[in-house]
mmCIF file of C-alpha atoms and ligand atoms in Angstrom:
data_model
loop_
_atom_site.group_PDB
_atom_site.id
_atom_site.type_symbol
_atom_site.label_atom_id
_atom_site.label_comp_id
_atom_site.label_asym_id
_atom_site.label_seq_id
_atom_site.Cartn_x
_atom_site.Cartn_y
_atom_site.Cartn_z
ATOM 1 C CA UNK A 30 -0.002 0.005 0.005
ATOM 2 C CA UNK A 31 1.368 3.387 -0.951
ATOM 3 C CA UNK A 32 0.942 6.409 1.336
ATOM 4 C CA UNK A 33 -0.697 9.453 -0.235
ATOM 5 C CA UNK A 34 -0.991 11.532 2.928
ATOM 6 C CA UNK A 35 0.801 14.854 3.440
ATOM 7 C CA UNK A 36 0.771 17.572 6.067
ATOM 8 C CA UNK A 37 0.358 21.307 5.419
ATOM 9 C CA UNK A 38 1.377 23.442 8.390
ATOM 10 C CA UNK A 39 0.071 20.907 10.870
ATOM 11 C CA UNK A 40 -3.066 20.035 8.873
ATOM 12 C CA UNK A 41 -3.208 16.392 7.822
ATOM 13 C CA UNK A 42 -4.425 15.806 4.259
ATOM 14 C CA UNK A 43 -5.398 12.333 2.997
ATOM 15 C CA UNK A 44 -3.739 13.234 -0.293
ATOM 16 C CA UNK A 45 -2.127 16.367 -1.765
ATOM 17 C CA UNK A 46 -4.785 17.083 -4.450
ATOM 18 C CA UNK A 47 -6.768 20.319 -3.909
ATOM 19 C CA UNK A 48 -9.026 22.001 -6.492
ATOM 20 C CA UNK A 49 -7.641 25.539 -7.068
ATOM 21 C CA UNK A 50 -9.441 28.739 -6.198
ATOM 22 C CA UNK A 51 -11.850 29.976 -8.870
ATOM 23 C CA UNK A 52 -11.975 26.732 -10.807
ATOM 24 C CA UNK A 53 -14.192 24.713 -8.471
ATOM 25 C CA UNK A 54 -16.834 27.168 -7.282
ATOM 26 C CA UNK A 55 -17.557 26.655 -3.572
ATOM 27 C CA UNK A 56 -16.997 22.895 -3.971
ATOM 28 C CA UNK A 57 -20.528 21.697 -3.203
ATOM 29 C CA UNK A 58 -21.509 22.137 -6.866
ATOM 30 C CA UNK A 59 -19.205 19.214 -7.695
ATOM 31 C CA UNK A 60 -20.821 16.898 -5.126
ATOM 32 C CA UNK A 61 -23.468 16.233 -7.808
ATOM 33 C CA UNK A 62 -20.831 14.423 -9.806
ATOM 34 C CA UNK A 63 -18.793 12.548 -7.158
ATOM 35 C CA UNK A 64 -18.089 12.231 -3.444
ATOM 36 C CA UNK A 65 -15.860 15.258 -2.951
ATOM 37 C CA UNK A 66 -14.638 13.890 0.418
ATOM 38 C CA UNK A 67 -11.888 12.129 -1.535
ATOM 39 C CA UNK A 68 -10.214 15.546 -2.086
ATOM 40 C CA UNK A 69 -7.242 16.515 0.115
ATOM 41 C CA UNK A 70 -8.899 19.888 0.703
ATOM 42 C CA UNK A 71 -10.749 22.535 -1.347
ATOM 43 C CA UNK A 72 -9.662 26.136 -2.101
ATOM 44 C CA UNK A 73 -12.764 28.352 -2.136
ATOM 45 C CA UNK A 74 -13.411 30.875 -4.875
ATOM 46 C CA UNK A 75 -11.689 34.220 -4.379
ATOM 47 C CA UNK A 76 -13.407 36.434 -1.854
ATOM 48 C CA UNK A 77 -13.456 40.185 -1.216
ATOM 49 C CA UNK A 78 -15.088 42.271 1.498
ATOM 50 C CA UNK A 79 -17.925 43.541 -0.726
ATOM 51 C CA UNK A 80 -19.905 41.508 -3.274
ATOM 52 C CA UNK A 81 -18.433 41.817 -6.786
ATOM 53 C CA UNK A 82 -20.122 41.216 -10.136
ATOM 54 C CA UNK A 83 -16.738 40.643 -11.840
ATOM 55 C CA UNK A 84 -15.660 41.895 -15.254
ATOM 56 C CA UNK A 85 -17.818 42.267 -18.332
ATOM 57 C CA UNK A 86 -18.170 39.278 -20.676
ATOM 58 C CA UNK A 87 -16.635 37.674 -22.661
ATOM 59 C CA UNK A 88 -14.250 36.716 -19.897
ATOM 60 C CA UNK A 89 -12.979 33.351 -21.081
ATOM 61 C CA UNK A 90 -10.876 32.802 -24.216
ATOM 62 C CA UNK A 91 -9.689 29.394 -25.294
ATOM 63 C CA UNK A 92 -6.040 28.888 -26.184
ATOM 64 C CA UNK A 93 -3.920 25.959 -27.319
ATOM 65 C CA UNK A 94 -3.267 23.903 -24.157
ATOM 66 C CA UNK A 95 -5.066 26.265 -21.792
ATOM 67 C CA UNK A 96 -7.398 29.192 -21.408
ATOM 68 C CA UNK A 97 -7.409 32.905 -20.595
ATOM 69 C CA UNK A 98 -9.784 34.105 -17.908
ATOM 70 C CA UNK A 99 -10.649 37.609 -16.793
ATOM 71 C CA UNK A 100 -13.409 36.740 -14.302
ATOM 72 C CA UNK A 101 -12.344 39.587 -12.041
ATOM 73 C CA UNK A 102 -13.102 38.109 -8.632
ATOM 74 C CA UNK A 103 -16.882 37.667 -8.957
ATOM 75 C CA UNK A 104 -18.143 36.722 -5.491
ATOM 76 C CA UNK A 105 -21.002 37.505 -3.099
ATOM 77 C CA UNK A 106 -18.713 39.089 -0.444
ATOM 78 C CA UNK A 107 -16.916 37.663 2.598
ATOM 79 C CA UNK A 108 -19.987 37.387 4.856
ATOM 80 C CA UNK A 109 -21.978 35.378 2.322
ATOM 81 C CA UNK A 110 -19.015 33.167 1.483
ATOM 82 C CA UNK A 111 -18.144 32.303 5.112
ATOM 83 C CA UNK A 112 -21.863 32.107 5.930
ATOM 84 C CA UNK A 113 -24.138 30.587 3.285
ATOM 85 C CA UNK A 114 -21.592 29.160 0.836
ATOM 86 C CA UNK A 115 -19.400 27.485 3.471
ATOM 87 C CA UNK A 116 -22.526 26.107 5.220
ATOM 88 C CA UNK A 117 -23.614 24.444 1.935
ATOM 89 C CA UNK A 118 -20.146 22.968 1.473
ATOM 90 C CA UNK A 119 -20.012 21.671 5.059
ATOM 91 C CA UNK A 120 -23.140 19.614 4.385
ATOM 92 C CA UNK A 121 -21.252 17.579 1.803
ATOM 93 C CA UNK A 122 -17.562 17.944 2.818
ATOM 94 C CA UNK A 123 -16.141 17.215 6.239
ATOM 95 C CA UNK A 124 -12.469 18.336 6.057
ATOM 96 C CA UNK A 125 -10.841 21.733 6.667
ATOM 97 C CA UNK A 126 -10.943 23.997 3.613
ATOM 98 C CA UNK A 127 -8.842 26.850 2.278
ATOM 99 C CA UNK A 128 -10.288 30.407 2.214
ATOM 100 C CA UNK A 129 -8.952 32.510 -0.693
ATOM 101 C CA UNK A 130 -8.884 36.200 0.150
ATOM 102 C CA UNK A 131 -8.377 39.150 -2.186
ATOM 103 C CA UNK A 132 -8.429 42.881 -1.526
ATOM 104 C CA UNK A 133 -8.024 46.364 -2.851
ATOM 105 C CA UNK A 134 -6.305 47.677 0.273
ATOM 106 C CA UNK A 135 -4.209 46.291 3.093
ATOM 107 C CA UNK A 136 -7.114 47.019 5.429
ATOM 108 C CA UNK A 137 -9.505 44.934 3.285
ATOM 109 C CA UNK A 138 -7.111 41.986 3.319
ATOM 110 C CA UNK A 139 -6.800 42.276 7.071
ATOM 111 C CA UNK A 140 -10.554 42.522 7.632
ATOM 112 C CA UNK A 141 -11.387 39.512 5.459
ATOM 113 C CA UNK A 142 -8.543 37.356 6.787
ATOM 114 C CA UNK A 143 -9.564 38.116 10.395
ATOM 115 C CA UNK A 144 -13.121 36.889 9.625
ATOM 116 C CA UNK A 145 -11.831 33.755 7.891
ATOM 117 C CA UNK A 146 -9.553 33.102 10.861
ATOM 118 C CA UNK A 147 -12.540 33.084 13.237
ATOM 119 C CA UNK A 148 -14.595 30.768 10.994
ATOM 120 C CA UNK A 149 -14.887 27.108 11.880
ATOM 121 C CA UNK A 150 -14.063 24.825 8.977
ATOM 122 C CA UNK A 151 -11.406 27.113 7.473
ATOM 123 C CA UNK A 152 -8.054 25.360 7.892
ATOM 124 C CA UNK A 153 -5.735 27.619 5.877
ATOM 125 C CA UNK A 154 -5.996 31.227 4.714
ATOM 126 C CA UNK A 155 -4.670 31.662 1.185
ATOM 127 C CA UNK A 156 -4.061 35.326 0.456
ATOM 128 C CA UNK A 157 -4.255 36.177 -3.225
ATOM 129 C CA UNK A 158 -1.836 39.017 -3.953
ATOM 130 C CA UNK A 159 -1.625 37.930 -7.564
ATOM 131 C CA UNK A 160 -4.958 38.376 -9.391
ATOM 132 C CA UNK A 161 -4.150 39.894 -12.825
ATOM 133 C CA UNK A 162 -7.770 40.702 -13.645
ATOM 134 C CA UNK A 163 -8.587 43.589 -11.332
ATOM 135 C CA UNK A 164 -7.281 47.117 -11.334
ATOM 136 C CA UNK A 165 -5.711 48.796 -8.268
ATOM 137 C CA UNK A 166 -5.692 45.622 -6.236
ATOM 138 C CA UNK A 167 -4.818 41.946 -6.445
ATOM 139 C CA UNK A 168 -1.623 41.628 -8.399
ATOM 140 C CA UNK A 169 -0.346 45.110 -7.642
ATOM 141 C CA UNK A 170 0.313 43.893 -4.070
ATOM 142 C CA UNK A 171 2.206 40.835 -5.247
ATOM 143 C CA UNK A 172 4.609 42.342 -7.741
ATOM 144 C CA UNK A 173 6.645 44.425 -5.326
ATOM 145 C CA UNK A 174 8.443 42.975 -2.296
ATOM 146 C CA UNK A 175 7.504 45.970 -0.104
ATOM 147 C CA UNK A 176 3.746 45.614 -0.600
ATOM 148 C CA UNK A 177 3.870 41.813 -0.458
ATOM 149 C CA UNK A 178 5.606 42.195 2.940
ATOM 150 C CA UNK A 179 3.059 44.778 4.070
ATOM 151 C CA UNK A 180 0.023 42.606 3.263
ATOM 152 C CA UNK A 181 1.604 39.506 4.788
ATOM 153 C CA UNK A 182 2.501 41.294 8.021
ATOM 154 C CA UNK A 183 -0.969 42.852 8.291
ATOM 155 C CA UNK A 184 -2.817 39.546 7.889
ATOM 156 C CA UNK A 185 -0.313 37.685 10.044
ATOM 157 C CA UNK A 186 -1.178 39.994 12.965
ATOM 158 C CA UNK A 187 -4.851 38.983 12.825
ATOM 159 C CA UNK A 188 -4.557 35.292 11.946
ATOM 160 C CA UNK A 189 -3.771 32.356 14.223
ATOM 161 C CA UNK A 190 -4.387 29.894 11.357
ATOM 162 C CA UNK A 191 -1.730 29.148 8.719
ATOM 163 C CA UNK A 192 -1.354 31.943 6.180
ATOM 164 C CA UNK A 193 -0.307 31.036 2.624
ATOM 165 C CA UNK A 194 0.520 33.947 0.315
ATOM 166 C CA UNK A 195 -0.442 33.260 -3.299
ATOM 167 C CA UNK A 196 2.234 34.522 -5.661
ATOM 168 C CA UNK A 197 2.126 35.938 -9.194
ATOM 169 C CA UNK A 198 4.308 34.607 -11.994
ATOM 170 C CA UNK A 199 4.159 38.063 -13.595
ATOM 171 C CA UNK A 200 7.356 39.265 -11.924
ATOM 172 C CA UNK A 201 11.061 39.333 -12.764
ATOM 173 C CA UNK A 202 12.131 37.493 -9.613
ATOM 174 C CA UNK A 203 9.532 35.415 -7.780
ATOM 175 C CA UNK A 204 12.074 34.459 -5.095
ATOM 176 C CA UNK A 205 12.353 38.107 -4.026
ATOM 177 C CA UNK A 206 8.579 38.264 -3.457
ATOM 178 C CA UNK A 207 8.600 34.899 -1.673
ATOM 179 C CA UNK A 208 11.350 36.095 0.653
ATOM 180 C CA UNK A 209 9.365 39.251 1.465
ATOM 181 C CA UNK A 210 6.337 37.124 2.382
ATOM 182 C CA UNK A 211 8.496 34.947 4.650
ATOM 183 C CA UNK A 212 9.822 38.093 6.357
ATOM 184 C CA UNK A 213 6.216 39.249 6.852
ATOM 185 C CA UNK A 214 5.427 36.002 8.677
ATOM 186 C CA UNK A 215 3.851 33.729 6.049
ATOM 187 C CA UNK A 216 3.511 30.071 6.991
ATOM 188 C CA UNK A 217 3.628 28.969 3.376
ATOM 189 C CA UNK A 218 3.274 30.001 -0.250
ATOM 190 C CA UNK A 219 0.877 29.086 -3.045
ATOM 191 C CA UNK A 220 2.148 29.395 -6.586
ATOM 192 C CA UNK A 221 1.461 30.198 -9.324
ATOM 193 C CA UNK A 222 -1.508 32.363 -10.212
ATOM 194 C CA UNK A 223 -2.179 32.960 -13.903
ATOM 195 C CA UNK A 224 0.187 34.523 -16.464
ATOM 196 C CA UNK A 225 -0.973 37.732 -18.129
ATOM 197 C CA UNK A 226 -1.960 37.192 -21.740
ATOM 198 C CA UNK A 227 -4.365 38.256 -24.475
ATOM 199 C CA UNK A 228 -6.037 37.075 -27.689
ATOM 200 C CA UNK A 229 -7.467 38.965 -30.642
ATOM 201 C CA UNK A 230 -10.622 38.073 -32.617
ATOM 202 C CA UNK A 231 -9.741 38.146 -36.317
ATOM 203 C CA UNK A 232 -13.340 38.904 -37.322
ATOM 204 C CA UNK A 233 -13.659 42.036 -35.146
ATOM 205 C CA UNK A 234 -9.879 42.695 -35.071
ATOM 206 C CA UNK A 235 -10.317 43.500 -31.384
ATOM 207 C CA UNK A 236 -9.414 41.681 -28.132
ATOM 208 C CA UNK A 237 -11.559 38.614 -27.402
ATOM 209 C CA UNK A 238 -11.877 39.482 -23.746
ATOM 210 C CA UNK A 239 -13.933 42.523 -22.693
ATOM 211 C CA UNK A 240 -11.140 43.244 -20.161
ATOM 212 C CA UNK A 241 -8.639 43.033 -23.095
ATOM 213 C CA UNK A 242 -6.139 41.006 -21.092
ATOM 214 C CA UNK A 243 -6.630 37.874 -18.984
ATOM 215 C CA UNK A 244 -4.707 35.224 -17.044
ATOM 216 C CA UNK A 245 -3.371 32.161 -18.838
ATOM 217 C CA UNK A 246 -3.586 28.803 -17.106
ATOM 218 C CA UNK A 247 -3.813 25.127 -18.028
ATOM 219 C CA UNK A 248 -1.199 22.676 -19.311
ATOM 220 C CA UNK A 249 0.626 25.439 -21.282
ATOM 221 C CA UNK A 250 1.875 27.000 -18.042
ATOM 222 C CA UNK A 251 3.023 23.793 -16.294
ATOM 223 C CA UNK A 252 6.758 24.106 -17.086
ATOM 224 C CA UNK A 253 6.745 27.767 -15.919
ATOM 225 C CA UNK A 254 4.939 26.842 -12.687
ATOM 226 C CA UNK A 255 7.291 23.928 -12.043
ATOM 227 C CA UNK A 256 10.358 26.138 -12.562
ATOM 228 C CA UNK A 257 8.983 28.702 -10.101
ATOM 229 C CA UNK A 258 8.164 26.064 -7.473
ATOM 230 C CA UNK A 259 11.692 24.729 -7.870
ATOM 231 C CA UNK A 260 13.276 28.173 -7.458
ATOM 232 C CA UNK A 261 11.105 29.232 -4.520
ATOM 233 C CA UNK A 262 11.720 25.918 -2.709
ATOM 234 C CA UNK A 263 15.471 26.572 -2.893
ATOM 235 C CA UNK A 264 15.154 30.230 -1.982
ATOM 236 C CA UNK A 265 12.864 30.220 1.068
ATOM 237 C CA UNK A 266 12.163 26.715 2.330
ATOM 238 C CA UNK A 267 8.566 27.397 3.308
ATOM 239 C CA UNK A 268 5.889 24.800 2.547
ATOM 240 C CA UNK A 269 4.578 25.322 -0.996
ATOM 241 C CA UNK A 270 1.189 24.572 -2.553
ATOM 242 C CA UNK A 271 2.221 24.110 -6.187
ATOM 243 C CA UNK A 272 -0.165 24.784 -9.059
ATOM 244 C CA UNK A 273 -0.270 25.824 -12.694
ATOM 245 C CA UNK A 274 -1.217 23.423 -15.463
ATOM 246 C CA UNK A 275 -1.504 20.292 -13.289
ATOM 247 C CA UNK A 276 -3.763 17.826 -15.053
ATOM 248 C CA UNK A 277 -2.453 14.351 -14.290
ATOM 249 C CA UNK A 278 -1.125 12.206 -11.463
ATOM 250 C CA UNK A 279 2.311 12.418 -13.117
ATOM 251 C CA UNK A 280 2.155 16.225 -12.924
ATOM 252 C CA UNK A 281 1.383 15.983 -9.165
ATOM 253 C CA UNK A 282 4.480 13.839 -8.597
ATOM 254 C CA UNK A 283 6.629 16.202 -10.670
ATOM 255 C CA UNK A 284 5.381 19.232 -8.718
ATOM 256 C CA UNK A 285 6.161 17.513 -5.424
ATOM 257 C CA UNK A 286 9.643 16.459 -6.569
ATOM 258 C CA UNK A 287 10.243 20.140 -7.417
ATOM 259 C CA UNK A 288 9.266 21.148 -3.854
ATOM 260 C CA UNK A 289 5.475 21.298 -3.453
ATOM 261 C CA UNK A 290 3.951 19.804 -0.279
ATOM 262 C CA UNK A 291 0.457 19.856 -1.853
ATOM 263 C CA UNK A 292 -0.837 20.546 -5.331
ATOM 264 C CA UNK A 293 -3.812 22.509 -6.656
ATOM 265 C CA UNK A 294 -5.667 21.766 -9.883
ATOM 266 C CA UNK A 295 -7.457 24.633 -11.624
ATOM 267 C CA UNK A 296 -8.245 24.736 -15.344
ATOM 268 C CA UNK A 297 -8.369 20.938 -15.641
ATOM 269 C CA UNK A 298 -11.667 20.998 -13.668
ATOM 270 C CA UNK A 299 -13.236 23.260 -16.282
ATOM 271 C CA UNK A 300 -12.422 20.799 -19.042
ATOM 272 C CA UNK A 301 -13.320 17.681 -17.060
ATOM 273 C CA UNK A 302 -15.278 17.954 -13.774
ATOM 274 C CA UNK A 303 -13.844 14.577 -12.738
ATOM 275 C CA UNK A 304 -10.224 15.763 -13.163
ATOM 276 C CA UNK A 305 -9.330 15.749 -9.431
ATOM 277 C CA UNK A 306 -11.073 12.406 -8.834
ATOM 278 C CA UNK A 307 -9.224 10.804 -11.720
ATOM 279 C CA UNK A 308 -5.870 12.206 -10.599
ATOM 280 C CA UNK A 309 -6.382 10.925 -7.022
ATOM 281 C CA UNK A 310 -7.416 7.491 -8.263
ATOM 282 C CA UNK A 311 -4.423 7.209 -10.573
ATOM 283 C CA UNK A 312 -1.820 8.431 -8.071
ATOM 284 C CA UNK A 313 -1.190 5.001 -6.469
ATOM 285 C CA UNK A 314 -0.528 3.419 -9.872
ATOM 286 C CA UNK A 315 1.889 6.189 -10.833
ATOM 287 C CA UNK A 316 3.637 5.916 -7.482
ATOM 288 C CA UNK A 317 4.034 2.157 -7.927
ATOM 289 C CA UNK A 318 5.346 2.616 -11.464
ATOM 290 C CA UNK A 319 8.069 4.973 -10.256
ATOM 291 C CA UNK A 320 8.903 3.140 -7.031
ATOM 292 C CA UNK A 321 7.420 5.728 -4.656
ATOM 293 C CA UNK A 322 6.061 4.420 -1.320
ATOM 294 C CA UNK A 323 5.127 7.716 0.283
ATOM 295 C CA UNK A 324 4.376 11.119 -1.273
ATOM 296 C CA UNK A 325 5.716 12.869 1.851
ATOM 297 C CA UNK A 326 9.044 11.303 1.111
ATOM 298 C CA UNK A 327 9.424 12.891 -2.339
ATOM 299 C CA UNK A 328 8.797 16.572 -1.471
ATOM 300 C CA UNK A 329 11.745 18.495 -2.950
ATOM 301 C CA UNK A 330 13.355 15.194 -3.875
ATOM 302 C CA UNK A 331 14.658 16.460 -7.218
ATOM 303 C CA UNK A 332 16.986 18.996 -5.595
HETATM 304 C C1 FMN B 417 -11.700 30.704 -14.143
HETATM 305 C C2 FMN B 417 -10.580 30.922 -13.122
HETATM 306 C C3 FMN B 417 -10.837 31.711 -11.997
HETATM 307 C C4 FMN B 417 -9.816 31.898 -11.055
HETATM 308 N N1 FMN B 417 -10.095 32.624 -9.944
HETATM 309 C C5 FMN B 417 -9.142 32.724 -8.963
HETATM 310 C C6 FMN B 417 -9.436 33.350 -7.712
HETATM 311 O O1 FMN B 417 -10.569 33.805 -7.490
HETATM 312 N N2 FMN B 417 -8.450 33.457 -6.772
HETATM 313 C C7 FMN B 417 -7.198 32.931 -6.979
HETATM 314 O O2 FMN B 417 -6.327 33.021 -6.124
HETATM 315 N N3 FMN B 417 -6.880 32.301 -8.159
HETATM 316 C C8 FMN B 417 -7.825 32.190 -9.142
HETATM 317 N N4 FMN B 417 -7.535 31.526 -10.300
HETATM 318 C C9 FMN B 417 -6.162 31.000 -10.483
HETATM 319 C C10 FMN B 417 -6.081 29.493 -10.118
HETATM 320 O O3 FMN B 417 -6.419 29.281 -8.782
HETATM 321 C C11 FMN B 417 -4.653 28.955 -10.405
HETATM 322 O O4 FMN B 417 -3.734 29.639 -9.582
HETATM 323 C C12 FMN B 417 -4.253 29.118 -11.850
HETATM 324 O O5 FMN B 417 -5.328 28.991 -12.710
HETATM 325 C C13 FMN B 417 -3.158 28.114 -12.253
HETATM 326 O O6 FMN B 417 -3.641 26.775 -12.132
HETATM 327 P P1 FMN B 417 -4.242 25.947 -13.407
HETATM 328 O O7 FMN B 417 -3.247 26.080 -14.527
HETATM 329 O O8 FMN B 417 -4.369 24.558 -12.906
HETATM 330 O O9 FMN B 417 -5.539 26.593 -13.760
HETATM 331 C C14 FMN B 417 -8.534 31.327 -11.280
HETATM 332 C C15 FMN B 417 -8.286 30.539 -12.416
HETATM 333 C C16 FMN B 417 -9.303 30.328 -13.343
HETATM 334 C C17 FMN B 417 -9.004 29.463 -14.525
#
């Protein structure tokens, strides 16, 4: 019997596979298709203090080996997420989940994280300082070490639960941002968010997305994500939730060898709602094939 279990900042996970924020709704929607209790955990859709309608449509553009999204943090606001949405999820899922918090000011991050910290059922607080689809917030905090430090420190002060800062790949040196988050008191790091991109419609000769630009994710970004997980693992030695293009059990093993303790799966769920289930079911066979007894034992093993 192979051992799939891992531990993220003291939280035991049956396996490292977690649906990524924004690509799995609030989780309970997927309980119609399979028993979601097989998942290691679930990252909730990105949440802000106030309800947000998100960007104008179209906000999805297909690409070879991936997609662009410019959803723009559509959500009903922190109180509805931690109230109604989490309550619906708890009816069908019994493990600790990951809150994903976004903001347009340090104060908003702090407010939302403090609420998440007091909410039963939230195990980890993932702080998104890397959303490329909103103006004056999101990614602007995660592309400079000073502001990444400032947000981390502010949420650290109000959180007893583990804080994972979610990093942007749209930077020259991701290790510099990772180090700033560690200085600010982060318990771990989530990476990567989407890569800024765009597409044009040849008929209209204009951008496909109403927002003009969007975030690229899916298999196309896997090698970039893997490289960043590798570099950040060497640079800061904090636990890492690795993501970006993961769509198979082999990808999970590769991410963990590069340094991830757990792995999130985003775009793959949009193509195939059973993606996480199929990955979890195939993991033991892939581990056996490559002579791996325990996933815990391979974290950072390629270094
Ligand atoms: C439609 C969509 C919505 C997303 N919304 C969020 C979000 O609200 N918060 C966040 O931190 N990341 C969000 N992401 C980014 C993913 O969580 C993930 O970091 C990224 O897509 C890379 O993983 P993937 O290649 O497996 O999709 C979103 C991604 C997609 C495709």
